[in-house]
Amino acid sequence: MTPNKAFTLALALAGLCSGCVGTGPNTQQGAVLGAAGGALVGGIVGNNSRHGDTLGGALIGAAAAGVAGGVIGNSVDQQRGTVYTTPAANTEYVVQQPPPPPPPPRREVVVARPAREAVWVEGYYAYTGRGNEYAWVPGHWEVPPPRAHAYVRPRWERRDNGYVYVRGYWQ
């Protein structure tokens, strides 16, 4: 392997791995599966090219498809409302007095656990940022991100400038 190819391989792997740190399970799965599929297709295309560059094609395919898969997986994580960061990064709304949430629904039905590592996140009201409006997020099973063990529910915290809404997060 030439020094340029080794450098390219190291750079691609570093980029793919760093993009997965602290992200959701769908982001990671999309990046890994995309990179694997892209490497396979890129290797075949590279091998069949005029120059027969299997490794170069695999690297380019892995990098491109890994990023695309990670982006698609991240959009799924975001649509599901899972936030994988610290509470300081999840504050958006500052008010003088937090609006009271409505009472929770009478009863939640817990469905069968979809995976052994899944954790039940109880239902909660998420503040929407529109006046006194909250949206009910029903309880659900969720696979925690790597190195996380507990879900911290959303809440209002008193700060110097008023109350700040802190979204739920894994720690």
PDB file of C-alpha atoms in Angstrom:
ATOM      1  CA  MET A   1       0.000   0.000   0.000  1.00  0.00           C
ATOM      2  CA  THR A   2       1.393   3.381  -0.978  1.00  0.00           C
ATOM      3  CA  PRO A   3       1.746   6.160   1.624  1.00  0.00           C
ATOM      4  CA  ASN A   4      -1.015   8.162  -0.088  1.00  0.00           C
ATOM      5  CA  LYS A   5      -3.432   5.234   0.100  1.00  0.00           C
ATOM      6  CA  ALA A   6      -2.550   4.573   3.735  1.00  0.00           C
ATOM      7  CA  PHE A   7      -3.119   8.241   4.585  1.00  0.00           C
ATOM      8  CA  THR A   8      -6.447   8.243   2.723  1.00  0.00           C
ATOM      9  CA  LEU A   9      -7.548   5.083   4.522  1.00  0.00           C
ATOM     10  CA  ALA A  10      -6.618   6.512   7.941  1.00  0.00           C
ATOM     11  CA  LEU A  11      -8.375   9.799   7.174  1.00  0.00           C
ATOM     12  CA  ALA A  12     -11.537   8.030   5.985  1.00  0.00           C
ATOM     13  CA  LEU A  13     -11.670   5.763   9.026  1.00  0.00           C
ATOM     14  CA  ALA A  14     -11.058   8.665  11.411  1.00  0.00           C
ATOM     15  CA  GLY A  15     -13.810  10.685   9.773  1.00  0.00           C
ATOM     16  CA  LEU A  16     -16.306   7.846   9.885  1.00  0.00           C
ATOM     17  CA  CYS A  17     -15.513   6.911  13.479  1.00  0.00           C
ATOM     18  CA  SER A  18     -15.555  10.466  14.798  1.00  0.00           C
ATOM     19  CA  GLY A  19     -18.943  11.045  13.206  1.00  0.00           C
ATOM     20  CA  CYS A  20     -20.442   8.226  15.268  1.00  0.00           C
ATOM     21  CA  VAL A  21     -19.303   9.334  18.723  1.00  0.00           C
ATOM     22  CA  GLY A  22     -22.195  10.300  20.992  1.00  0.00           C
ATOM     23  CA  THR A  23     -24.891   9.818  18.368  1.00  0.00           C
ATOM     24  CA  GLY A  24     -28.030   7.741  18.266  1.00  0.00           C
ATOM     25  CA  PRO A  25     -28.308   4.079  17.344  1.00  0.00           C
ATOM     26  CA  ASN A  26     -29.782   4.785  13.907  1.00  0.00           C
ATOM     27  CA  THR A  27     -26.977   7.237  13.078  1.00  0.00           C
ATOM     28  CA  GLN A  28     -24.355   4.660  13.972  1.00  0.00           C
ATOM     29  CA  GLN A  29     -26.092   1.814  12.183  1.00  0.00           C
ATOM     30  CA  GLY A  30     -26.639   3.941   9.065  1.00  0.00           C
ATOM     31  CA  ALA A  31     -22.981   5.008   8.981  1.00  0.00           C
ATOM     32  CA  VAL A  32     -21.626   1.499   9.474  1.00  0.00           C
ATOM     33  CA  LEU A  33     -23.981  -0.205   7.029  1.00  0.00           C
ATOM     34  CA  GLY A  34     -23.564   2.590   4.489  1.00  0.00           C
ATOM     35  CA  ALA A  35     -19.770   2.401   4.735  1.00  0.00           C
ATOM     36  CA  ALA A  36     -19.779  -1.398   4.379  1.00  0.00           C
ATOM     37  CA  GLY A  37     -22.081  -1.328   1.367  1.00  0.00           C
ATOM     38  CA  GLY A  38     -20.222   1.614  -0.171  1.00  0.00           C
ATOM     39  CA  ALA A  39     -16.874  -0.140   0.265  1.00  0.00           C
ATOM     40  CA  LEU A  40     -18.206  -3.242  -1.467  1.00  0.00           C
ATOM     41  CA  VAL A  41     -19.702  -1.357  -4.406  1.00  0.00           C
ATOM     42  CA  GLY A  42     -16.735   1.033  -4.622  1.00  0.00           C
ATOM     43  CA  GLY A  43     -14.303  -1.871  -4.607  1.00  0.00           C
ATOM     44  CA  ILE A  44     -16.137  -3.591  -7.444  1.00  0.00           C
ATOM     45  CA  VAL A  45     -16.324  -0.379  -9.483  1.00  0.00           C
ATOM     46  CA  GLY A  46     -12.663   0.416  -8.758  1.00  0.00           C
ATOM     47  CA  ASN A  47     -11.568  -3.087  -9.718  1.00  0.00           C
ATOM     48  CA  ASN A  48     -13.455  -2.920 -12.990  1.00  0.00           C
ATOM     49  CA  SER A  49     -12.058   0.508 -13.879  1.00  0.00           C
ATOM     50  CA  ARG A  50      -9.247   1.070 -16.324  1.00  0.00           C
ATOM     51  CA  HIS A  51      -6.718   1.351 -13.491  1.00  0.00           C
ATOM     52  CA  GLY A  52      -7.939  -1.617 -11.433  1.00  0.00           C
ATOM     53  CA  ASP A  53      -7.884   0.440  -8.193  1.00  0.00           C
ATOM     54  CA  THR A  54      -9.970  -1.764  -5.870  1.00  0.00           C
ATOM     55  CA  LEU A  55      -8.713  -0.155  -2.634  1.00  0.00           C
ATOM     56  CA  GLY A  56      -9.238   3.406  -3.852  1.00  0.00           C
ATOM     57  CA  GLY A  57     -12.749   2.626  -5.021  1.00  0.00           C
ATOM     58  CA  ALA A  58     -13.565   0.896  -1.739  1.00  0.00           C
ATOM     59  CA  LEU A  59     -12.297   3.854   0.295  1.00  0.00           C
ATOM     60  CA  ILE A  60     -14.218   6.414  -1.715  1.00  0.00           C
ATOM     61  CA  GLY A  61     -17.365   4.276  -1.652  1.00  0.00           C
ATOM     62  CA  ALA A  62     -17.065   3.674   2.125  1.00  0.00           C
ATOM     63  CA  ALA A  63     -16.575   7.354   2.900  1.00  0.00           C
ATOM     64  CA  ALA A  64     -19.410   8.586   0.694  1.00  0.00           C
ATOM     65  CA  ALA A  65     -21.934   5.915   1.666  1.00  0.00           C
ATOM     66  CA  GLY A  66     -20.919   6.044   5.346  1.00  0.00           C
ATOM     67  CA  VAL A  67     -21.647   9.760   5.517  1.00  0.00           C
ATOM     68  CA  ALA A  68     -24.920   9.335   3.610  1.00  0.00           C
ATOM     69  CA  GLY A  69     -26.009   6.446   5.847  1.00  0.00           C
ATOM     70  CA  GLY A  70     -25.115   8.407   8.973  1.00  0.00           C
ATOM     71  CA  VAL A  71     -27.120  11.420   7.807  1.00  0.00           C
ATOM     72  CA  ILE A  72     -30.157   9.270   7.053  1.00  0.00           C
ATOM     73  CA  GLY A  73     -29.863   7.455  10.395  1.00  0.00           C
ATOM     74  CA  ASN A  74     -29.448  10.752  12.253  1.00  0.00           C
ATOM     75  CA  SER A  75     -32.652  12.096  10.726  1.00  0.00           C
ATOM     76  CA  VAL A  76     -34.458   9.022  12.082  1.00  0.00           C
ATOM     77  CA  ASP A  77     -32.949   9.631  15.544  1.00  0.00           C
ATOM     78  CA  GLN A  78     -34.046  13.264  15.427  1.00  0.00           C
ATOM     79  CA  GLN A  79     -37.580  12.384  14.250  1.00  0.00           C
ATOM     80  CA  ARG A  80     -37.923  10.058  17.216  1.00  0.00           C
ATOM     81  CA  GLY A  81     -37.044  12.945  19.526  1.00  0.00           C
ATOM     82  CA  THR A  82     -34.062  11.294  21.119  1.00  0.00           C
ATOM     83  CA  VAL A  83     -31.383  13.748  22.171  1.00  0.00           C
ATOM     84  CA  TYR A  84     -27.969  12.404  23.105  1.00  0.00           C
ATOM     85  CA  THR A  85     -26.169  15.366  24.602  1.00  0.00           C
ATOM     86  CA  THR A  86     -25.695  17.131  27.909  1.00  0.00           C
ATOM     87  CA  PRO A  87     -28.493  19.186  29.481  1.00  0.00           C
ATOM     88  CA  ALA A  88     -26.674  22.473  28.778  1.00  0.00           C
ATOM     89  CA  ALA A  89     -26.907  21.793  25.056  1.00  0.00           C
ATOM     90  CA  ASN A  90     -30.658  21.112  25.243  1.00  0.00           C
ATOM     91  CA  THR A  91     -31.930  24.422  26.561  1.00  0.00           C
ATOM     92  CA  GLU A  92     -33.967  26.544  24.213  1.00  0.00           C
ATOM     93  CA  TYR A  93     -36.713  28.362  26.022  1.00  0.00           C
ATOM     94  CA  VAL A  94     -36.275  30.962  28.726  1.00  0.00           C
ATOM     95  CA  VAL A  95     -39.384  32.251  30.483  1.00  0.00           C
ATOM     96  CA  GLN A  96     -40.085  34.191  33.663  1.00  0.00           C
ATOM     97  CA  GLN A  97     -42.476  31.486  34.917  1.00  0.00           C
ATOM     98  CA  PRO A  98     -42.831  28.024  33.359  1.00  0.00           C
ATOM     99  CA  PRO A  99     -46.328  27.149  32.195  1.00  0.00           C
ATOM    100  CA  PRO A 100     -47.882  24.234  34.089  1.00  0.00           C
ATOM    101  CA  PRO A 101     -48.150  21.027  32.071  1.00  0.00           C
ATOM    102  CA  PRO A 102     -51.539  19.351  31.726  1.00  0.00           C
ATOM    103  CA  PRO A 103     -52.141  16.189  33.764  1.00  0.00           C
ATOM    104  CA  PRO A 104     -50.732  13.005  32.226  1.00  0.00           C
ATOM    105  CA  PRO A 105     -53.049  10.532  30.511  1.00  0.00           C
ATOM    106  CA  ARG A 106     -54.704   8.033  32.825  1.00  0.00           C
ATOM    107  CA  ARG A 107     -52.693   4.936  31.987  1.00  0.00           C
ATOM    108  CA  GLU A 108     -49.843   3.917  29.734  1.00  0.00           C
ATOM    109  CA  VAL A 109     -49.669   0.526  28.131  1.00  0.00           C
ATOM    110  CA  VAL A 110     -46.188  -0.981  28.191  1.00  0.00           C
ATOM    111  CA  VAL A 111     -45.635  -3.095  25.096  1.00  0.00           C
ATOM    112  CA  ALA A 112     -43.146  -5.953  24.838  1.00  0.00           C
ATOM    113  CA  ARG A 113     -39.462  -4.974  24.963  1.00  0.00           C
ATOM    114  CA  PRO A 114     -38.144  -4.912  21.363  1.00  0.00           C
ATOM    115  CA  ALA A 115     -34.505  -5.530  22.311  1.00  0.00           C
ATOM    116  CA  ARG A 116     -32.704  -6.824  25.398  1.00  0.00           C
ATOM    117  CA  GLU A 117     -30.789  -3.544  25.829  1.00  0.00           C
ATOM    118  CA  ALA A 118     -33.887  -1.324  25.407  1.00  0.00           C
ATOM    119  CA  VAL A 119     -34.951   0.889  28.314  1.00  0.00           C
ATOM    120  CA  TRP A 120     -38.518   2.035  28.962  1.00  0.00           C
ATOM    121  CA  VAL A 121     -38.853   5.834  28.825  1.00  0.00           C
ATOM    122  CA  GLU A 122     -42.051   6.895  30.580  1.00  0.00           C
ATOM    123  CA  GLY A 123     -44.380   9.275  28.794  1.00  0.00           C
ATOM    124  CA  TYR A 124     -43.963  12.992  29.423  1.00  0.00           C
ATOM    125  CA  TYR A 125     -45.110  16.396  28.263  1.00  0.00           C
ATOM    126  CA  ALA A 126     -42.568  18.195  26.073  1.00  0.00           C
ATOM    127  CA  TYR A 127     -42.784  21.976  26.014  1.00  0.00           C
ATOM    128  CA  THR A 128     -43.363  23.193  22.433  1.00  0.00           C
ATOM    129  CA  GLY A 129     -42.202  26.789  22.936  1.00  0.00           C
ATOM    130  CA  ARG A 130     -45.604  28.164  21.917  1.00  0.00           C
ATOM    131  CA  GLY A 131     -47.163  29.899  24.909  1.00  0.00           C
ATOM    132  CA  ASN A 132     -48.547  27.366  27.400  1.00  0.00           C
ATOM    133  CA  GLU A 133     -48.517  24.504  24.900  1.00  0.00           C
ATOM    134  CA  TYR A 134     -47.103  21.065  25.638  1.00  0.00           C
ATOM    135  CA  ALA A 135     -47.126  17.948  23.472  1.00  0.00           C
ATOM    136  CA  TRP A 136     -47.576  14.505  25.002  1.00  0.00           C
ATOM    137  CA  VAL A 137     -44.747  12.090  24.186  1.00  0.00           C
ATOM    138  CA  PRO A 138     -46.026   8.584  24.960  1.00  0.00           C
ATOM    139  CA  GLY A 139     -43.876   6.087  26.813  1.00  0.00           C
ATOM    140  CA  HIS A 140     -41.684   3.973  24.586  1.00  0.00           C
ATOM    141  CA  TRP A 141     -38.774   1.555  24.509  1.00  0.00           C
ATOM    142  CA  GLU A 142     -35.465   3.072  23.467  1.00  0.00           C
ATOM    143  CA  VAL A 143     -31.967   1.670  23.065  1.00  0.00           C
ATOM    144  CA  PRO A 144     -29.605   4.031  24.908  1.00  0.00           C
ATOM    145  CA  PRO A 145     -26.564   5.411  23.131  1.00  0.00           C
ATOM    146  CA  PRO A 146     -23.169   3.881  23.965  1.00  0.00           C
ATOM    147  CA  ARG A 147     -21.979   4.451  27.532  1.00  0.00           C
ATOM    148  CA  ALA A 148     -25.380   5.840  28.630  1.00  0.00           C
ATOM    149  CA  HIS A 149     -27.410   4.135  31.336  1.00  0.00           C
ATOM    150  CA  ALA A 150     -30.225   6.464  32.411  1.00  0.00           C
ATOM    151  CA  TYR A 151     -32.721   8.764  30.716  1.00  0.00           C
ATOM    152  CA  VAL A 152     -33.114  12.152  32.393  1.00  0.00           C
ATOM    153  CA  ARG A 153     -36.629  13.483  31.890  1.00  0.00           C
ATOM    154  CA  PRO A 154     -37.225  16.985  30.512  1.00  0.00           C
ATOM    155  CA  ARG A 155     -37.706  19.688  33.125  1.00  0.00           C
ATOM    156  CA  TRP A 156     -37.655  23.390  33.896  1.00  0.00           C
ATOM    157  CA  GLU A 157     -34.585  24.729  35.724  1.00  0.00           C
ATOM    158  CA  ARG A 158     -34.275  28.057  37.520  1.00  0.00           C
ATOM    159  CA  ARG A 159     -31.418  30.179  36.122  1.00  0.00           C
ATOM    160  CA  ASP A 160     -30.295  33.784  36.529  1.00  0.00           C
ATOM    161  CA  ASN A 161     -32.418  35.006  33.621  1.00  0.00           C
ATOM    162  CA  GLY A 162     -35.551  32.992  34.451  1.00  0.00           C
ATOM    163  CA  TYR A 163     -36.614  29.392  33.912  1.00  0.00           C
ATOM    164  CA  VAL A 164     -34.984  27.348  31.169  1.00  0.00           C
ATOM    165  CA  TYR A 165     -36.580  24.289  29.613  1.00  0.00           C
ATOM    166  CA  VAL A 166     -34.107  21.399  29.484  1.00  0.00           C
ATOM    167  CA  ARG A 167     -35.053  18.611  27.075  1.00  0.00           C
ATOM    168  CA  GLY A 168     -34.687  14.979  28.056  1.00  0.00           C
ATOM    169  CA  TYR A 169     -31.314  13.323  27.458  1.00  0.00           C
ATOM    170  CA  TRP A 170     -29.318  10.176  28.124  1.00  0.00           C
ATOM    171  CA  GLN A 171     -26.441  10.101  30.591  1.00  0.00           C
TER     172      GLN A 171
END
